[in-house]
mmCIF file of C-alpha atoms in Angstrom:
data_model
loop_
_atom_site.group_PDB
_atom_site.id
_atom_site.type_symbol
_atom_site.label_atom_id
_atom_site.label_comp_id
_atom_site.label_asym_id
_atom_site.label_seq_id
_atom_site.Cartn_x
_atom_site.Cartn_y
_atom_site.Cartn_z
ATOM 1 C CA MET W 1 -0.029 -0.117 -0.220
ATOM 2 C CA THR W 2 1.367 3.244 -1.034
ATOM 3 C CA PRO W 3 1.318 5.670 1.927
ATOM 4 C CA LYS W 4 -0.760 8.829 2.157
ATOM 5 C CA LYS W 5 0.092 12.345 3.329
ATOM 6 C CA PRO W 6 -3.160 14.134 4.293
ATOM 7 C CA LYS W 7 -4.312 17.689 3.702
ATOM 8 C CA PRO W 8 -2.659 20.140 6.243
ATOM 9 C CA GLY W 9 -6.167 20.860 8.468
ATOM 10 C CA SER W 10 -7.781 17.639 8.192
ATOM 11 C CA ILE W 11 -8.550 15.387 10.571
ATOM 12 C CA ARG W 12 -6.302 13.015 8.742
ATOM 13 C CA GLU W 13 -3.609 15.284 8.843
ATOM 14 C CA ARG W 14 -4.051 15.655 12.831
ATOM 15 C CA ASN W 15 -3.962 11.809 12.883
ATOM 16 C CA TYR W 16 -1.133 11.680 10.662
ATOM 17 C CA GLN W 17 1.179 14.201 13.150
ATOM 18 C CA LEU W 18 -0.188 12.093 16.263
ATOM 19 C CA ILE W 19 1.338 9.358 14.797
ATOM 20 C CA LEU W 20 4.328 10.875 14.450
ATOM 21 C CA ALA W 21 4.430 12.406 18.139
ATOM 22 C CA ALA W 22 3.911 8.798 19.359
ATOM 23 C CA ALA W 23 6.457 7.508 17.017
ATOM 24 C CA GLU W 24 8.959 10.075 18.293
ATOM 25 C CA GLN W 25 8.487 9.007 22.006
ATOM 26 C CA GLU W 26 8.629 5.057 21.397
ATOM 27 C CA PHE W 27 11.752 5.611 19.027
ATOM 28 C CA VAL W 28 14.106 7.496 21.069
ATOM 29 C CA LEU W 29 13.139 5.518 23.974
ATOM 30 C CA HIS W 30 13.317 1.939 22.130
ATOM 31 C CA GLY W 31 15.251 2.649 19.163
ATOM 32 C CA PHE W 32 14.304 1.736 15.635
ATOM 33 C CA LYS W 33 14.743 -2.077 16.108
ATOM 34 C CA GLY W 34 13.148 -1.965 19.544
ATOM 35 C CA THR W 35 10.072 -0.393 18.582
ATOM 36 C CA SER W 36 7.156 -1.812 17.221
ATOM 37 C CA MET W 37 4.656 -0.463 15.115
ATOM 38 C CA GLN W 38 1.864 -1.885 17.883
ATOM 39 C CA ALA W 39 3.442 0.016 20.686
ATOM 40 C CA ILE W 40 3.456 3.472 17.905
ATOM 41 C CA ALA W 41 -0.441 2.636 17.892
ATOM 42 C CA ASP W 42 -1.191 2.302 21.452
ATOM 43 C CA ARG W 43 0.731 5.067 22.288
ATOM 44 C CA ALA W 44 -1.343 7.446 19.613
ATOM 45 C CA GLY W 45 -4.563 5.888 20.690
ATOM 46 C CA VAL W 46 -4.921 4.444 17.209
ATOM 47 C CA PRO W 47 -5.637 1.390 15.134
ATOM 48 C CA LYS W 48 -2.421 -0.168 14.048
ATOM 49 C CA ALA W 49 -3.886 -0.481 10.220
ATOM 50 C CA ASN W 50 -3.841 3.441 10.631
ATOM 51 C CA ILE W 51 -0.500 3.965 10.940
ATOM 52 C CA HIS W 52 0.162 1.335 8.014
ATOM 53 C CA TYR W 53 -1.992 3.183 5.926
ATOM 54 C CA TYR W 54 -0.290 6.372 6.182
ATOM 55 C CA PHE W 55 3.235 5.377 6.181
ATOM 56 C CA GLY W 56 3.364 1.282 5.175
ATOM 57 C CA ASN W 57 6.138 0.393 7.223
ATOM 58 C CA LYS W 58 7.985 1.163 10.411
ATOM 59 C CA ALA W 59 11.251 2.225 8.356
ATOM 60 C CA THR W 60 8.861 5.022 6.330
ATOM 61 C CA LEU W 61 7.906 6.124 9.557
ATOM 62 C CA TYR W 62 11.066 6.390 11.079
ATOM 63 C CA ARG W 63 12.661 7.620 7.928
ATOM 64 C CA LYS W 64 9.527 10.353 7.770
ATOM 65 C CA LEU W 65 9.925 11.352 11.487
ATOM 66 C CA LEU W 66 13.600 12.098 11.051
ATOM 67 C CA GLU W 67 12.887 14.331 7.892
ATOM 68 C CA SER W 68 10.085 16.242 9.915
ATOM 69 C CA ILE W 69 12.231 16.957 12.370
ATOM 70 C CA VAL W 70 15.093 18.745 10.521
ATOM 71 C CA ASN W 71 12.541 20.366 8.210
ATOM 72 C CA VAL W 72 11.639 22.146 11.385
ATOM 73 C CA TRP W 73 15.028 23.213 12.140
ATOM 74 C CA LEU W 74 15.954 24.327 8.598
ATOM 75 C CA GLY W 75 12.618 26.333 8.312
ATOM 76 C CA ILE W 76 13.296 28.538 10.784
ATOM 77 C CA ILE W 77 15.529 30.832 8.189
ATOM 78 C CA ASP W 78 13.990 29.385 5.357
ATOM 79 C CA ASP W 79 12.966 33.137 4.647
ATOM 80 C CA MET W 80 16.602 34.515 4.527
ATOM 81 C CA ASN W 81 17.438 36.155 1.608
ATOM 82 C CA ALA W 82 20.272 38.408 0.668
ATOM 83 C CA ASP W 83 18.123 41.876 1.691
ATOM 84 C CA SER W 84 17.926 40.214 5.087
ATOM 85 C CA ASP W 85 20.141 41.645 8.387
ATOM 86 C CA PRO W 86 22.549 39.266 9.042
ATOM 87 C CA ARG W 87 22.799 40.021 12.428
ATOM 88 C CA GLU W 88 19.000 39.977 12.881
ATOM 89 C CA VAL W 89 19.021 36.338 10.719
ATOM 90 C CA LEU W 90 21.554 34.499 12.457
ATOM 91 C CA GLU W 91 20.226 35.679 16.416
ATOM 92 C CA HIS W 92 16.864 34.093 15.434
ATOM 93 C CA PHE W 93 18.350 31.254 14.033
ATOM 94 C CA ILE W 94 20.307 30.829 17.259
ATOM 95 C CA ARG W 95 17.903 31.560 19.674
ATOM 96 C CA THR W 96 14.975 29.504 17.973
ATOM 97 C CA LYS W 97 17.052 26.323 17.821
ATOM 98 C CA VAL W 98 18.006 27.069 21.766
ATOM 99 C CA ARG W 99 14.241 27.097 22.680
ATOM 100 C CA MET W 100 13.242 24.238 20.540
ATOM 101 C CA SER W 101 16.494 21.903 22.385
ATOM 102 C CA TYR W 102 14.836 23.168 25.506
ATOM 103 C CA SER W 103 10.989 22.357 24.906
ATOM 104 C CA HIS W 104 11.488 19.342 22.495
ATOM 105 C CA PRO W 105 14.890 17.428 23.379
ATOM 106 C CA THR W 106 13.467 14.301 22.083
ATOM 107 C CA ALA W 107 13.578 15.452 18.682
ATOM 108 C CA SER W 108 17.268 16.220 18.728
ATOM 109 C CA ARG W 109 18.270 13.212 20.758
ATOM 110 C CA ILE W 110 16.759 11.092 17.724
ATOM 111 C CA PHE W 111 18.272 12.990 15.165
ATOM 112 C CA ALA W 112 21.786 12.314 16.958
ATOM 113 C CA MET W 113 21.046 8.393 17.405
ATOM 114 C CA GLU W 114 20.184 8.107 13.706
ATOM 115 C CA ILE W 115 23.784 10.208 12.679
ATOM 116 C CA ILE W 116 25.676 8.366 15.637
ATOM 117 C CA GLN W 117 24.781 5.182 13.600
ATOM 118 C CA GLY W 118 25.891 6.172 10.203
ATOM 119 C CA ALA W 119 22.638 7.841 9.528
ATOM 120 C CA PRO W 120 20.841 4.379 7.724
ATOM 121 C CA PHE W 121 18.127 5.844 7.012
ATOM 122 C CA LEU W 122 18.823 9.442 6.281
ATOM 123 C CA LYS W 123 21.632 9.318 4.233
ATOM 124 C CA ASP W 124 19.957 10.181 1.010
ATOM 125 C CA TYR W 125 18.095 12.846 2.632
ATOM 126 C CA LEU W 126 21.842 14.513 3.782
ATOM 127 C CA SER W 127 23.378 14.415 0.972
ATOM 128 C CA GLY W 128 20.380 15.469 -0.956
ATOM 129 C CA TYR W 129 18.200 17.838 0.739
ATOM 130 C CA LEU W 130 20.226 18.912 3.205
ATOM 131 C CA ARG W 131 23.357 19.465 1.564
ATOM 132 C CA ASN W 132 21.415 21.830 -1.187
ATOM 133 C CA TRP W 133 19.884 23.689 1.728
ATOM 134 C CA VAL W 134 23.624 24.427 3.221
ATOM 135 C CA LYS W 135 24.415 25.241 -0.717
ATOM 136 C CA GLU W 136 21.697 27.725 -0.147
ATOM 137 C CA LYS W 137 22.508 29.457 2.781
ATOM 138 C CA THR W 138 26.355 29.379 2.039
ATOM 139 C CA ALA W 139 25.587 31.344 -0.979
ATOM 140 C CA ILE W 140 23.338 33.943 0.750
ATOM 141 C CA LEU W 141 26.226 34.431 3.747
ATOM 142 C CA ASN W 142 28.747 34.705 0.934
ATOM 143 C CA GLY W 143 26.687 37.313 -0.543
ATOM 144 C CA TRP W 144 26.455 39.259 2.722
ATOM 145 C CA MET W 145 30.045 39.112 3.125
ATOM 146 C CA ALA W 146 30.523 40.337 -0.332
ATOM 147 C CA ALA W 147 28.202 43.107 -0.033
ATOM 148 C CA GLY W 148 30.062 43.945 3.350
ATOM 149 C CA LYS W 149 27.201 43.282 5.406
ATOM 150 C CA MET W 150 29.227 40.696 7.539
ATOM 151 C CA PRO W 151 32.798 40.294 8.332
ATOM 152 C CA ALA W 152 34.566 37.206 6.331
ATOM 153 C CA THR W 153 34.040 33.668 7.631
ATOM 154 C CA ASP W 154 33.160 30.217 7.085
ATOM 155 C CA PRO W 155 29.772 29.973 6.318
ATOM 156 C CA VAL W 156 29.440 26.133 6.106
ATOM 157 C CA GLN W 157 31.356 25.766 9.601
ATOM 158 C CA LEU W 158 29.464 28.916 11.236
ATOM 159 C CA ILE W 159 26.372 26.613 9.976
ATOM 160 C CA PHE W 160 27.819 23.626 12.028
ATOM 161 C CA MET W 161 28.675 25.193 14.892
ATOM 162 C CA ILE W 162 24.866 26.658 15.197
ATOM 163 C CA TRP W 163 23.435 23.267 15.004
ATOM 164 C CA ALA W 164 26.190 21.751 17.557
ATOM 165 C CA THR W 165 25.957 24.415 20.178
ATOM 166 C CA THR W 166 21.828 24.537 20.448
ATOM 167 C CA GLN W 167 21.514 20.756 19.777
ATOM 168 C CA HIS W 168 24.167 20.385 22.619
ATOM 169 C CA TYR W 169 21.478 21.501 25.314
ATOM 170 C CA ALA W 170 19.068 18.805 24.290
ATOM 171 C CA ASP W 171 21.577 15.736 23.632
ATOM 172 C CA PHE W 172 23.497 16.621 26.866
ATOM 173 C CA GLU W 173 20.510 17.838 29.141
ATOM 174 C CA THR W 174 21.139 15.095 31.840
ATOM 175 C CA GLN W 175 24.727 15.852 32.143
ATOM 176 C CA ILE W 176 24.324 19.361 31.724
ATOM 177 C CA LEU W 177 21.566 18.922 34.963
ATOM 178 C CA GLU W 178 23.928 17.010 37.313
ATOM 179 C CA VAL W 179 27.027 19.320 36.424
ATOM 180 C CA THR W 180 24.651 22.508 37.522
ATOM 181 C CA ASN W 181 22.902 20.572 40.278
ATOM 182 C CA LYS W 182 19.524 21.433 38.870
ATOM 183 C CA ARG W 183 16.682 19.025 38.778
ATOM 184 C CA GLU W 184 15.135 21.032 35.590
ATOM 185 C CA PHE W 185 15.938 24.152 33.323
ATOM 186 C CA ASP W 186 13.643 27.085 34.322
ATOM 187 C CA ALA W 187 12.768 30.312 31.909
ATOM 188 C CA ASP W 188 16.019 31.665 33.529
ATOM 189 C CA ASP W 189 18.080 29.010 32.033
ATOM 190 C CA ILE W 190 16.993 29.057 28.588
ATOM 191 C CA ARG W 191 17.461 32.991 28.075
ATOM 192 C CA HIS W 192 20.714 33.239 29.714
ATOM 193 C CA THR W 193 21.858 29.914 27.264
ATOM 194 C CA GLU W 194 20.520 32.149 24.219
ATOM 195 C CA ASP W 195 21.798 35.139 25.410
ATOM 196 C CA PHE W 196 25.195 33.617 25.799
ATOM 197 C CA LEU W 197 25.414 31.956 22.777
ATOM 198 C CA VAL W 198 24.217 34.514 20.816
ATOM 199 C CA GLY W 199 26.804 36.720 22.371
ATOM 200 C CA MET W 200 29.606 34.342 21.697
ATOM 201 C CA ILE W 201 28.430 33.028 18.160
ATOM 202 C CA LEU W 202 28.018 36.544 16.974
ATOM 203 C CA ARG W 203 31.174 38.525 18.651
ATOM 204 C CA GLY W 204 33.454 35.756 17.363
ATOM 205 C CA ILE W 205 32.252 36.412 13.607
ATOM 206 C CA GLY W 206 32.486 39.644 13.987
ATOM 207 C CA LEU W 207 29.118 40.790 14.245
ATOM 208 C CA ALA W 208 27.963 43.764 16.787
ATOM 209 C CA VAL W 209 25.495 42.212 19.504
#
């Protein structure tokens, strides 16, 4: 059966997203091999047949989940262009990624698990869509530099740095909480992390904060 992608705003779309959310929780707890379609159906509160209808099989569901996670991250700066202000765009990117890491850490962790294992389900996406996305954003960053809107720097490494530093707070949450002697993060922690990373990264590439 060919997987069905429902129309946005429909009841089917809500069920589709409900299944993705349930799958995220099961995969991050048990990994791909340890997760069953029945467990996902039980968590989502839908018949297992619904999952097969929307996604076909477990591998497709897992891949769609991973792609949806990355697409949300990439969407943060989808509207950046040659006329955008570099400082505003980069600050928005950093702050939003930090908030996502704190509010939705499982998304970052399941992505990290896939990458650590060599990206068996996501390799085509990484070498195709994501590679092209990075090339597109790199071209804009290079254009800003050529126009004198920001100092010269390595645009690809800048993107990598933002990804790495912001996702650290999701992937290594337990370590950070133990070292800082906290039970959980609060709003002040999140704001402090945002301010620190914005200041550190933007000043590091020569942009005034």
